[in-house]
PDB file of C-alpha atoms in Angstrom:
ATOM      1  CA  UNK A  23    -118.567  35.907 160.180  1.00  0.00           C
ATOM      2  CA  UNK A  24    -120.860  38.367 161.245  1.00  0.00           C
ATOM      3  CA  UNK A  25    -119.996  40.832 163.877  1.00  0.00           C
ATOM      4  CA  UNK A  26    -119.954  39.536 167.348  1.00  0.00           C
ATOM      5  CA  UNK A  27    -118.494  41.633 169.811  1.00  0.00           C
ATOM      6  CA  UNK A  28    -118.652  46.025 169.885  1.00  0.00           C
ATOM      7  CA  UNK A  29    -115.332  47.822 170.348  1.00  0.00           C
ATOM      8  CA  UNK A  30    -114.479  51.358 170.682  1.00  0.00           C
ATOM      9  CA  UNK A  31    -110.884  52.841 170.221  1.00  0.00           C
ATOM     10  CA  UNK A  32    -110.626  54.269 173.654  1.00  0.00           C
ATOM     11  CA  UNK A  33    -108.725  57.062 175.641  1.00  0.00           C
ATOM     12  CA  UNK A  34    -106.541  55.938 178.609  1.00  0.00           C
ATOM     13  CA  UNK A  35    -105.318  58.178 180.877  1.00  0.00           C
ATOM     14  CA  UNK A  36    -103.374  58.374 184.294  1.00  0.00           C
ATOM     15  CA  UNK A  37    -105.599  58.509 187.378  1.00  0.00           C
ATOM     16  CA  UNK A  38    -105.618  62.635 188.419  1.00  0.00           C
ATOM     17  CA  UNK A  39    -104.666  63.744 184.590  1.00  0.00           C
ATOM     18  CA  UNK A  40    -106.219  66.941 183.370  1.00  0.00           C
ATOM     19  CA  UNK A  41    -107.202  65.186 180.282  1.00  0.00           C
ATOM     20  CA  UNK A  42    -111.146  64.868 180.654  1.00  0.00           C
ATOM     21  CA  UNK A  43    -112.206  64.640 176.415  1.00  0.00           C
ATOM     22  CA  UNK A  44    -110.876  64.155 173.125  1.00  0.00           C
ATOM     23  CA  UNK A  45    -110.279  68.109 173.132  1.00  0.00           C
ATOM     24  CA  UNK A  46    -107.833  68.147 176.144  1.00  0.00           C
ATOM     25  CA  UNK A  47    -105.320  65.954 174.046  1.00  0.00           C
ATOM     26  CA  UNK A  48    -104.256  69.098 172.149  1.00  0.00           C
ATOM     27  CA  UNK A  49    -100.484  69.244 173.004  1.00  0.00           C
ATOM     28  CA  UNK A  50    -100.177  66.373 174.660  1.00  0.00           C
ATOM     29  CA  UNK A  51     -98.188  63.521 173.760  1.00  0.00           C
ATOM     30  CA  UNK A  52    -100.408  60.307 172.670  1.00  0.00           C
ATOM     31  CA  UNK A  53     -98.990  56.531 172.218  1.00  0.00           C
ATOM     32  CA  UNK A  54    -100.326  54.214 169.844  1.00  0.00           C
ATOM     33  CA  UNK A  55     -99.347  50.416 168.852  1.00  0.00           C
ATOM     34  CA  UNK A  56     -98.059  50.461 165.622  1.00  0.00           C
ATOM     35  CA  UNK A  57    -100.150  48.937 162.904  1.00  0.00           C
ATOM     36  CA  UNK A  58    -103.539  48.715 164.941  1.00  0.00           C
ATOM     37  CA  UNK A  59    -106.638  50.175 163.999  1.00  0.00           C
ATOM     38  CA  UNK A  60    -106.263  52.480 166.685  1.00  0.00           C
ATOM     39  CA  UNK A  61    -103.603  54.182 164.426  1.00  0.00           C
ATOM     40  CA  UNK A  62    -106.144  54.682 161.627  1.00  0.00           C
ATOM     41  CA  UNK A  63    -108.957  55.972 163.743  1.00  0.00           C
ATOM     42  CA  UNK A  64    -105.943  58.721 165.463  1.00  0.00           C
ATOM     43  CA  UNK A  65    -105.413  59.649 161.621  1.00  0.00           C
ATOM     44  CA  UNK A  66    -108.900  59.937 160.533  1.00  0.00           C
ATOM     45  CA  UNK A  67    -109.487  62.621 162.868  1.00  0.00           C
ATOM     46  CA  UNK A  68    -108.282  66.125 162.515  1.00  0.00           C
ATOM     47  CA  UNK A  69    -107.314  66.669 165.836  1.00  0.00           C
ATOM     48  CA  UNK A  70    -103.859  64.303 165.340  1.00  0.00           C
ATOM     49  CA  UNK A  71    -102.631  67.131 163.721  1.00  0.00           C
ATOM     50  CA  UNK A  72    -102.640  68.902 167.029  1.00  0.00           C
ATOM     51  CA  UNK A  73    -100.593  66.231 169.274  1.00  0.00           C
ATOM     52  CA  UNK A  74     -97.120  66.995 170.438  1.00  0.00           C
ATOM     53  CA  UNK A  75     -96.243  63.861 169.534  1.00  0.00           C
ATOM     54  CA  UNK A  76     -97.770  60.675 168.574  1.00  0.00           C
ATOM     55  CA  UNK A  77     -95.663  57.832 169.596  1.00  0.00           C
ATOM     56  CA  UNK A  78     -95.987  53.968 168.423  1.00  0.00           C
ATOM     57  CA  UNK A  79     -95.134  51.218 170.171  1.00  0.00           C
ATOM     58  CA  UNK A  80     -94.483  47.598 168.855  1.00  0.00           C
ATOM     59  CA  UNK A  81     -97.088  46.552 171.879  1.00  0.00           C
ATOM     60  CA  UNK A  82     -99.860  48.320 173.982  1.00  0.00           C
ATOM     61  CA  UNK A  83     -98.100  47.359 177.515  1.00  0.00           C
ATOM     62  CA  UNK A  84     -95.215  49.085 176.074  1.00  0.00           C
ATOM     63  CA  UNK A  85     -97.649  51.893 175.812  1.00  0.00           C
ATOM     64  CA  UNK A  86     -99.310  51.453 178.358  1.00  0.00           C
ATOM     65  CA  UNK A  87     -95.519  51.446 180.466  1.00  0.00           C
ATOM     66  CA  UNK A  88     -94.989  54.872 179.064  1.00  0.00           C
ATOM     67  CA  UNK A  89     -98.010  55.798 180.545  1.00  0.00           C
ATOM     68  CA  UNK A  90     -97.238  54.809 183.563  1.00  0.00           C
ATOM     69  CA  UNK A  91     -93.949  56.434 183.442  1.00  0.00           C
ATOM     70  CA  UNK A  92     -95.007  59.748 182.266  1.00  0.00           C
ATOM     71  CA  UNK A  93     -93.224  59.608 178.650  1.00  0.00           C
ATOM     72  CA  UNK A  94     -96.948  60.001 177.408  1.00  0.00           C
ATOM     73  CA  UNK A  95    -100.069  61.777 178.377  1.00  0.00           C
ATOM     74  CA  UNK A  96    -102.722  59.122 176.666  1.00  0.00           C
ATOM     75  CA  UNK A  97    -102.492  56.177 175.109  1.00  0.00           C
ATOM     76  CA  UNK A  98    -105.697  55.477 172.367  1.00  0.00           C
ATOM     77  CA  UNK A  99    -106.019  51.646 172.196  1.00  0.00           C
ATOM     78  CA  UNK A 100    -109.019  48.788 171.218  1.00  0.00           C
ATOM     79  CA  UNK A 101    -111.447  48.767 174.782  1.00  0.00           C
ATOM     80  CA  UNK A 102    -111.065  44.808 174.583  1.00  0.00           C
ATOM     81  CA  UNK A 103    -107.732  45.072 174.696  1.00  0.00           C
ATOM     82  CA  UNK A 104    -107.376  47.727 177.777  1.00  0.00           C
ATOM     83  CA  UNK A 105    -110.122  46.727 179.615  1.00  0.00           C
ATOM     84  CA  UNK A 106    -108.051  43.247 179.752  1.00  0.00           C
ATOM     85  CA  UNK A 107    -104.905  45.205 180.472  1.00  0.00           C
ATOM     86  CA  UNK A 108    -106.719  46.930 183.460  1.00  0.00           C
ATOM     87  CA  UNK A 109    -108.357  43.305 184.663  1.00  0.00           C
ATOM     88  CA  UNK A 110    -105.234  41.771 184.830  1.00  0.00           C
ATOM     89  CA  UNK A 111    -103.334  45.054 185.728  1.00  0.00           C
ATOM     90  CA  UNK A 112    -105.422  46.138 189.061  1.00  0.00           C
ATOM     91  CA  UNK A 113    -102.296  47.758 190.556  1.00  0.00           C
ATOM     92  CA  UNK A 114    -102.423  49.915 187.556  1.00  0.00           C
ATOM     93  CA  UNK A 115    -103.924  53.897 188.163  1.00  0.00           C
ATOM     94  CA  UNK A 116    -105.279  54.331 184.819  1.00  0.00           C
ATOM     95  CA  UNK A 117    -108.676  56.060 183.649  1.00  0.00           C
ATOM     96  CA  UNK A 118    -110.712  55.466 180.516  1.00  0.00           C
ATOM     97  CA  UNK A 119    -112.683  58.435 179.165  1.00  0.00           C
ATOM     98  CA  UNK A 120    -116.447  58.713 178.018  1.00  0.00           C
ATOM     99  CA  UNK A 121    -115.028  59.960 174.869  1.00  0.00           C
ATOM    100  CA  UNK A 122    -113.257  58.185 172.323  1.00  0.00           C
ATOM    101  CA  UNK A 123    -111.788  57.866 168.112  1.00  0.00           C
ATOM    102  CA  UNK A 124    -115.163  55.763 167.245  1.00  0.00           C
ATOM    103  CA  UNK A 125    -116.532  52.045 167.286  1.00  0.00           C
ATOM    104  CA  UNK A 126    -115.474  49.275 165.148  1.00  0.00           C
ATOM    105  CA  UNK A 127    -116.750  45.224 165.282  1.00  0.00           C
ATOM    106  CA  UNK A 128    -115.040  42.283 165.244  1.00  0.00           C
ATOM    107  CA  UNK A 129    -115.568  39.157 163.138  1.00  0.00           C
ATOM    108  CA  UNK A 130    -113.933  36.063 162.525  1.00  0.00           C
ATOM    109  CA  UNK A 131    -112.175  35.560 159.330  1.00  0.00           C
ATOM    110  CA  UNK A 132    -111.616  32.696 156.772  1.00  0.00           C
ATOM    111  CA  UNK A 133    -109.855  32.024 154.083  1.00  0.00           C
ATOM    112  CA  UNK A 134    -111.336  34.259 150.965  1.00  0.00           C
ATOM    113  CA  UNK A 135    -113.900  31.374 149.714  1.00  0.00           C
ATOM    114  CA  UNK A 136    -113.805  28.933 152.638  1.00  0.00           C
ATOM    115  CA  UNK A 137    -117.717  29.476 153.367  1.00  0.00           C
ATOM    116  CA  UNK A 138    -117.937  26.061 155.105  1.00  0.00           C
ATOM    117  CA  UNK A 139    -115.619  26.815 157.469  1.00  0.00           C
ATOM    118  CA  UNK A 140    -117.018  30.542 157.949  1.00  0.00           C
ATOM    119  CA  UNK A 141    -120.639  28.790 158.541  1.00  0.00           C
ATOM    120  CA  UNK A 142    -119.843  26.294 161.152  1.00  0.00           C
ATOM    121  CA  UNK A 143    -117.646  29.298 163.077  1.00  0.00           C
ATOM    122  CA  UNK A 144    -120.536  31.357 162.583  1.00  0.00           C
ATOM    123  CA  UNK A 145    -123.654  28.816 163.901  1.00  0.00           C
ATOM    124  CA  UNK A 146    -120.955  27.847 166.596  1.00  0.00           C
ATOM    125  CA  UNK A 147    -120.746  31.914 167.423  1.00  0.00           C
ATOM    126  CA  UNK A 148    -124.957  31.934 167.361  1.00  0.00           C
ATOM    127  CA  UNK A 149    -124.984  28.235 169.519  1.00  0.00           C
ATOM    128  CA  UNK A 150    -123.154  30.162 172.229  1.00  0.00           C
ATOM    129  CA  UNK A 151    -125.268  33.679 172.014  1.00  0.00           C
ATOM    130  CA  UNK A 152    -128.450  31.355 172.439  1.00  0.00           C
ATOM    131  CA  UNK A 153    -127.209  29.248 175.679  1.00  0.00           C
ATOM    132  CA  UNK A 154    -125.559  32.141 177.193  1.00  0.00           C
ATOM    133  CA  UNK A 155    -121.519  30.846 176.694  1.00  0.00           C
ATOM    134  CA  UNK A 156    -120.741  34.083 174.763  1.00  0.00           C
ATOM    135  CA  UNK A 157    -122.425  36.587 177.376  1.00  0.00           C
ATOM    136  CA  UNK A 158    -120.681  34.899 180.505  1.00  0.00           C
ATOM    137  CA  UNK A 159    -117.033  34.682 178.595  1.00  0.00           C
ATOM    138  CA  UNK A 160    -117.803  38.480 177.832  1.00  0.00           C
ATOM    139  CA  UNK A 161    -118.454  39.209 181.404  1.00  0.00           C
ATOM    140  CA  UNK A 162    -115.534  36.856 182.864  1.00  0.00           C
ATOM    141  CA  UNK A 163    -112.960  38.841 180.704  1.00  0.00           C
ATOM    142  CA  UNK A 164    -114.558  42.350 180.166  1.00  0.00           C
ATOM    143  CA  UNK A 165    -116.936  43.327 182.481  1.00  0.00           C
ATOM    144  CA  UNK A 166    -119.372  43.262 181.249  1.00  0.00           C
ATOM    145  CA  UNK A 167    -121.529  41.560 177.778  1.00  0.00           C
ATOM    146  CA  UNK A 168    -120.198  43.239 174.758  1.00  0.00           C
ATOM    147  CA  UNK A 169    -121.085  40.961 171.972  1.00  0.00           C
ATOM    148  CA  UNK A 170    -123.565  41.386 169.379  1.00  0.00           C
ATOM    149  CA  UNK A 171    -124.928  38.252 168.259  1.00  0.00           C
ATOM    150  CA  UNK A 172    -128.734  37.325 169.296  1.00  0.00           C
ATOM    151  CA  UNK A 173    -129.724  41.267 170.412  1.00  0.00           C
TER     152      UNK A 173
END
């Protein structure tokens, strides 16, 4: 489909940490989930070279445990997915910086060919933009409106 919701691969940090930008994570030990595209926008940035260590995990609450626990000073993860984690997670003393490894947007995907099935998902996607569905399910489980269909 078309794109239909923004995402940025985002910096969490511990409430009270020192790290304030992309610049204070020289040194410092950053977690990753294996695989994700957080992983590819760490790499396409210079600075990875200058991490202590850059640690993946298999999931992002594993990550986001090590956090917790001090094994890492950041974890750099999709801002659907955290800001989800931190919903669900109040208890949790994490902070999200301003900065972050770029933006991406999602789609929905079909079998290579399927067009029928990519044009119902995708007038189904523009039926909710129009009546409001897709801004209130944005807003119930992030926040705030994030998708990009109909602005």
């Amino acid at each position: 489909t078309k794109p239909y919701l923004n995402n940025r691969q985002i910096i969490v940090v511990k409430d009270g940490s020192d790290i304030k930008s992309k610049n204070d994570l020289v040194g410092k030990n950053v977690g990753v989930q294996k695989g994700s595209s957080a992983v590819d926008a760490i790499n396409a940035d210079e600075i990875h070279n200058q991490f202590a260590s850059n640690p993946t995990y298999e999931t992002n609450v594993l990550a986001f445990t090590d956090l917790e626990i001090g094994r890492v000073d950041a974890v750099v993860v999709d801002e659907i997915v955290a800001r989800y984690y931190l919903a669900q997670n109040p208890d949790k003393k994490f902070k999200v910086l301003d900065d972050s490894f770029g933006t991406e947007q999602y789609g929905i995907a079909a079998k290579k060919g399927n067009t029928e099935l990519r044009d119902k998902v995708q007038a189904t996607l523009e039926d909710m933009a129009k009546d409001g569905t897709m801004k209130e399910i944005s807003e119930k489980w992030f926040g705030e409106d994030v998708t990009t269909i109909g602005k």
